[in-house]
Amino acid sequence: MTGRVVAGLAARRAIRGGAAWGAVFALVVASTAVGFESAYGTVEARQQLVRTLGGNAGIQALFGVTRDISTVKGFTAWRCLGVLPLVGAIWALLHATRTLQGEEDSGRLELLLAGPTTRAGAGVAAMAGMAAGLVAMFAVTAAGVLAVTGTGGFGVTAGLYFAVALVAAPAMFLAVGSLTSQLATTRRQAAAMAGGVFGVAYAIRLVADSGSGLRWLRWASPLGWVESLRPLTGSRPLALVPIAGLTLGLSAAAIVVNGARDYGTGALPASDTGPLRAGLLESAWRFSARLTRPRAVGWAAAIGLMAAVVGLVAKSVGEAATESEGFAEIIQRLGGRSGGAEAYLGLSFTIVAALLAFQAAGHVAATREEEADGQLDNLLVRPLSRSRWLLGRVATAFAALAAVSVLAGLASWVTAASQDTGVGLGRLLSAGMNVLPPAVLVLALGTLAHAVAPRRAVALTYGLVAWSFLVELVGSLVNASHWLLDLSLFHHIAPVPAVDPRWDTAALYVVLAAAAGAISLVAFNRRDLVGA
Amino acid sequence: MCSLTEPAIRTAGLAKRFGGFDALHPLDLEVGREEVVGYLGPNGAGKTVTVRLLLGLLRPTAGRAEIFGIDAHRNTVEAHRRLAYVPGEASLWPSLTGAETLHLLGRVQGQVDEAYQRELVERFALDPSKKVRAYSKGNRQKLCLIAALSSRADLLLLDEPTSGLDPLMEQEFRRAIVEAKDAGQSVFLSSHILSEVEALCDRVAILRAGRLVEVGTLAELRHLSALTVQATLRDPPPDVTGMAGVTDVEVDGRRLRCHITGPVGPLLDALAPAGVLQLTSREPSLEELFLAHYGGGE
Ligand SMILES: Nc1ncnc2c1ncn2[C@@H]1O[C@H](COP(=O)(O)OP(=O)(O)OP(=O)(O)O)[C@@H](O)[C@H]1O
Ligand SMILES: [Mg+2]
């Protein structure tokens, strides 16, 4: 009975999220298929595309290996499979940890557990709810895919298989998130652990697809399995075996661990006592730093690792790429200067820009959560002004973002230099700093949303980043009108170090951010504190 | 500059509306220096809203609130230097230990009586080396109490401060409030535990549906309310229903029970001919007062 309530609640939220992302998937698939027709209608255009992208090891490393991209279905499969599983996996791990750990953290689950159900039962029920969300995601995605069978030139079976491939990564990472939720003590820890798994999986896939001799590494990464499914381009359903195995295995493990641990604690040991560490408790500002630190460290590790991998493979990718004549064109189009390595690094840093923007959104969410959970009350009933508190949170978040951006440049330089790639420290540091302005703008706009519409702030902020990311993806493809592209935060960022940074844009971003920040301080002062 | 005679709390037409719902109708209330005032009312009456308005966490729809003459909304930080607050349901940072929480809150407060804090930790039997997430609800509540009391702030704003405390700790809390009062602090205590209010408060304010329905000392409130009279008579009791001020008459054989407001002389005169063997009268307890106010219609 109560189990059904838990399942029902979890299912409702999962179906809402799954269906929403399914709709995004459907939209991207459909617009890619339709857009391909208009953008690459002629044979010459398609040959050109194959030459440009087919030989571009950098793009292949980031988005996966191209196959049959002169056809609608080949291009659609490559383009969608390169990105949507990543987005879906991140949603899935956040969703799973929020459902399984977040409810427990906040004590809401306790209310339900008091009914006639066991915690293990509630855990299974919640996971069943998430499975329903996954089915919803599949259904909506499949609807989008099947809507363009005609344009895409593939059958219903192939279309369904494609939809399965698109939701494979979300399925696996729902399971990953379910297990880490049982291992960790808090939601944040659980999300960080699952995020770590995702980061490693992506890094391995990236190295495997970077054109070096490490192609076999693909089989070591769940994201590599998804790629190996090869939907629409010579399906290889064999890769479904490890995907299903991992999903079911981790889910089963999550259920077992859940049954064996105590409510409110993780299976991994976590100490419930500790010494007084006063250093970061001396003032509200220092305390901001303490609250920001775990998230900042997690992102620093993820982005630092990604930058290091990119730096490591930049030379070999660049050399492989320069041999294709299409690549020279890309470099020229980017307004570029010399070698393939720089162009590859430039493209890779646009991904870093997106990740850093997600980090910024995470800081906004944490700030809002401190208010929503009521912890902020403890500070603001004391002689601490609201502006001072908010400024402290924003300033520490800014410092974290700046540090991570510098770290990204530094990490890529260290590994690139170890390979004699020949891209200087200065250029890579400026590549790192170049991705800071959009993240700072996300931070400022998110803070503005927090000050004006607190209950919607988190969704708005993540939405802004996701929107920008999708516009970049879809927009660059369908030759979308310029105003659409202009609405993306990333579109105005130059691919440094392939080209020089655009300082005027950076300055504009910073000015906008400062204005949004100033308005936030005033607006936050004028409203009620609002709980969850 | 605030003078030395400004009351601890003064509200003038303080009101709060959420959407179309009046959570607090214009409220005029004063809490004097060194005074302990109880704030009572049924669930959803607007007590927490009042306290959060006084703290500047909510912005008033109308009116103003002053803490020792300092405007609580224009000059929030200054007002907060004079007060300490205990919420009914504390939400603290789960990863901090008790000691770390006290340290942080003390630093943000800016004034802590360290010795008194150590004493309170002892008296409330709190283990400060534990992390907040490992504390029981009562222990989290104690943490908030200790943080607030050890600031020795001039005004204590307490919103159901003892929810979750065991009877022993409740006793300890009362002692601490008496100490605070003796030290010249003012206390504004919202509570559902009437014995606590009865034991501690000089005055009581009763709120219902966002409106103040009664303010006064307990003696004053009792005065306004009915006395319970019970008489055992030699003869069958006379009919006293309809006499001025007499209500709720119950007759059980030779025994009569009724409530009376106002002078009791006429009632006694009416009973005397039946031969009064035994007569008891009782002032209403706070609980009865309270039920009368809670239960009544608009
Ligand atoms: N942020 C808000 N938005 C809308 N309505 C609110 C909000 N906060 C409080 N209310 C409403 O205002 C009314 C008064 O609430 P309040 O919390 O002050 O009651 P209370 O007297 O403290 O009750 P309790 O004894 O249960 O603590 C309630 O009806 C509540 O629903
Ligand atoms: Mg309340």
Coordinates of N, CA and C in Angstrom, one line a residue, chain A residues 185-186 189 264 270-278 280-284 287 290-291 370 373-386 524-530, chain B residues 16 18 52 55-59 76-77 80-81 83 85 87 90-97 99-101 103-110 127 129-131 133-134 144 147-148:
Chain A
T185 N 26.2 9.0 2.2 CA 25.4 9.4 3.3 C 24.5 10.6 2.9
T186 N 24.9 11.4 2.0 CA 24.1 12.6 1.6 C 23.9 12.5 0.1
Q189 N 26.9 13.8 -1.9 CA 28.0 12.8 -2.0 C 27.6 11.8 -3.1
G264 N 19.0 6.6 6.8 CA 19.7 7.8 7.1 C 21.2 7.7 7.1
A270 N 30.8 6.5 7.4 CA 31.0 7.9 7.5 C 30.9 8.3 9.0
S271 N 31.9 9.1 9.4 CA 32.0 9.3 10.8 C 30.9 10.3 11.3
D272 N 30.4 10.1 12.4 CA 29.3 10.9 13.0 C 29.9 11.9 14.0
T273 N 31.2 11.8 14.3 CA 31.8 12.8 15.2 C 33.0 13.4 14.5
G274 N 33.4 14.5 15.0 CA 34.6 15.1 14.4 C 35.1 16.2 15.3
P275 N 36.4 16.5 15.1 CA 37.0 17.6 15.9 C 36.5 19.0 15.4
L276 N 36.7 20.0 16.2 CA 36.2 21.3 15.8 C 37.3 21.9 14.8
R277 N 36.8 22.1 13.6 CA 37.7 22.7 12.6 C 37.2 24.1 12.4
A278 N 37.7 25.1 13.1 CA 37.1 26.4 13.2 C 37.5 27.3 12.1
L280 N 37.2 27.7 8.9 CA 36.3 28.3 7.9 C 34.9 28.6 8.6
L281 N 35.0 28.7 9.9 CA 33.7 29.1 10.6 C 33.8 30.4 11.3
E282 N 34.9 31.1 11.0 CA 35.1 32.4 11.7 C 34.2 33.5 11.2
S283 N 33.7 33.4 10.0 CA 32.8 34.5 9.5 C 31.9 33.9 8.5
A284 N 30.8 34.6 8.2 CA 29.9 34.1 7.2 C 30.5 33.9 5.9
F287 N 32.6 30.8 5.9 CA 31.7 29.7 5.9 C 31.1 29.4 4.5
R290 N 33.5 27.2 2.9 CA 33.4 25.9 3.4 C 32.3 25.1 2.7
L291 N 31.2 25.8 2.5 CA 30.0 25.2 1.9 C 30.2 25.0 0.4
E370 N 20.2 26.4 0.4 CA 20.5 26.8 1.7 C 19.3 27.6 2.3
D373 N 16.1 25.1 2.4 CA 16.1 24.1 3.6 C 16.0 24.8 4.9
G374 N 16.0 26.1 4.9 CA 15.9 26.8 6.2 C 17.2 27.0 7.0
Q375 N 18.3 26.6 6.4 CA 19.6 26.8 7.1 C 20.0 28.2 7.1
L376 N 19.6 28.9 6.1 CA 19.9 30.3 6.0 C 19.3 31.1 7.1
D377 N 18.1 30.7 7.6 CA 17.5 31.4 8.7 C 18.5 31.6 9.9
N378 N 19.2 30.6 10.2 CA 20.2 30.6 11.3 C 21.2 31.8 11.2
L379 N 21.5 32.1 10.0 CA 22.5 33.2 9.8 C 21.8 34.5 9.7
L380 N 20.7 34.6 9.0 CA 20.0 35.9 8.8 C 19.3 36.4 10.0
V381 N 19.0 35.6 11.0 CA 18.4 36.1 12.3 C 19.5 36.7 13.2
R382 N 20.7 36.7 12.7 CA 21.8 37.2 13.5 C 22.3 38.5 12.8
P383 N 23.2 39.3 13.3 CA 23.6 40.5 12.7 C 24.4 40.3 11.4
L384 N 23.7 39.8 10.4 CA 24.4 39.6 9.1 C 23.3 40.0 8.1
S385 N 23.7 41.0 7.2 CA 22.7 41.5 6.3 C 22.6 40.5 5.1
R386 N 21.4 40.5 4.5 CA 21.2 39.6 3.4 C 22.2 39.9 2.3
F524 N 16.9 40.8 -3.6 CA 16.9 39.8 -2.6 C 16.6 40.4 -1.2
N525 N 17.0 41.6 -1.1 CA 16.8 42.4 0.2 C 15.3 42.7 0.4
R526 N 14.5 42.7 -0.7 CA 13.2 43.2 -0.6 C 12.1 42.1 -0.5
R527 N 12.5 40.8 -0.7 CA 11.5 39.8 -0.7 C 11.5 39.0 0.6
D528 N 10.4 38.2 0.8 CA 10.4 37.3 1.9 C 11.4 36.2 1.7
L529 N 11.9 35.6 2.7 CA 12.6 34.3 2.6 C 11.6 33.3 2.3
V530 N 11.9 32.4 1.4 CA 10.9 31.4 0.9 C 11.4 30.0 1.1
Chain B
K16 N 0.5 41.0 7.4 CA 1.1 40.2 6.4 C 0.0 39.5 5.6
F18 N -0.5 36.9 2.3 CA 0.1 36.0 1.3 C -0.9 35.8 0.2
R52 N 8.5 35.9 12.4 CA 9.4 36.0 11.2 C 9.3 37.5 10.7
L55 N 11.6 39.4 12.8 CA 13.0 39.1 12.4 C 13.4 39.7 11.1
G56 N 12.5 40.2 10.3 CA 12.8 40.8 9.0 C 13.0 39.7 8.0
L57 N 12.6 38.4 8.3 CA 12.7 37.4 7.3 C 11.5 37.5 6.4
L58 N 10.4 38.0 6.8 CA 9.3 38.3 6.0 C 9.2 39.8 5.9
R59 N 8.7 40.3 4.8 CA 8.5 41.7 4.6 C 7.0 42.0 4.9
T76 N 17.8 46.2 9.9 CA 17.7 44.8 10.4 C 18.9 44.4 11.2
V77 N 20.1 44.7 10.7 CA 21.3 44.2 11.3 C 21.5 44.8 12.7
H80 N 19.1 43.1 15.0 CA 19.5 41.7 15.3 C 20.6 41.7 16.3
R81 N 21.4 42.8 16.5 CA 22.4 42.8 17.5 C 21.8 42.7 18.9
L83 N 18.9 40.9 19.7 CA 18.0 39.8 19.9 C 18.7 38.4 19.5
Y85 N 17.2 34.3 18.5 CA 16.0 33.6 18.1 C 16.1 32.1 18.1
P87 N 14.0 28.8 16.6 CA 12.9 28.3 15.8 C 12.4 27.0 16.4
A90 N 14.4 23.4 13.9 CA 15.7 23.9 13.5 C 16.2 23.1 12.3
S91 N 16.6 23.9 11.3 CA 17.3 23.2 10.1 C 18.7 23.7 10.1
L92 N 19.6 22.8 10.5 CA 21.0 23.2 10.6 C 21.8 22.5 9.6
W93 N 23.1 22.8 9.5 CA 23.9 22.1 8.4 C 24.3 20.7 8.9
P94 N 23.9 19.7 8.2 CA 24.1 18.3 8.7 C 25.5 17.9 8.9
S95 N 26.4 18.5 8.1 CA 27.8 18.0 8.2 C 28.6 18.7 9.2
L96 N 28.1 19.7 9.9 CA 28.8 20.4 11.0 C 28.6 19.6 12.3
T97 N 29.5 19.6 13.2 CA 29.3 19.0 14.5 C 28.6 20.1 15.3
A99 N 29.6 21.4 18.1 CA 30.6 22.4 18.5 C 30.8 23.4 17.4
E100 N 31.0 22.8 16.2 CA 31.2 23.7 15.0 C 30.0 24.6 14.8
T101 N 28.8 24.1 14.9 CA 27.6 24.9 14.8 C 27.6 26.1 15.8
H103 N 30.1 27.4 17.3 CA 31.2 28.3 17.0 C 30.8 29.2 15.9
L104 N 30.2 28.7 14.8 CA 29.8 29.5 13.7 C 28.7 30.5 14.1
L105 N 27.7 30.0 14.8 CA 26.6 30.9 15.1 C 27.1 32.0 16.1
G106 N 28.0 31.6 17.0 CA 28.6 32.6 17.9 C 29.3 33.7 17.2
R107 N 30.1 33.3 16.1 CA 30.9 34.3 15.4 C 29.9 35.2 14.6
V108 N 28.9 34.6 14.0 CA 28.0 35.5 13.3 C 27.2 36.4 14.2
Q109 N 26.9 35.8 15.4 CA 26.2 36.7 16.4 C 27.0 37.8 16.8
G110 N 28.3 37.5 17.0 CA 29.2 38.6 17.4 C 29.4 38.7 18.9
D127 N 26.1 16.4 23.6 CA 27.4 15.9 23.2 C 27.8 16.7 21.9
S129 N 30.4 16.9 20.1 CA 31.3 16.4 19.1 C 30.6 15.7 18.0
K130 N 29.3 15.5 18.2 CA 28.5 14.8 17.2 C 28.2 15.7 16.0
K131 N 28.0 15.1 14.9 CA 27.6 15.8 13.7 C 26.0 16.0 13.8
R133 N 23.8 15.8 11.7 CA 22.9 14.8 11.1 C 22.7 13.6 12.0
A134 N 23.6 13.4 13.0 CA 23.4 12.3 13.9 C 22.6 12.6 15.2
C144 N 20.1 24.8 19.2 CA 19.5 26.2 18.9 C 19.3 27.0 20.2
A147 N 22.7 28.1 21.6 CA 23.3 29.2 20.8 C 22.6 30.5 21.1
A148 N 21.3 30.5 21.3 CA 20.5 31.7 21.5 C 20.8 32.2 22.9

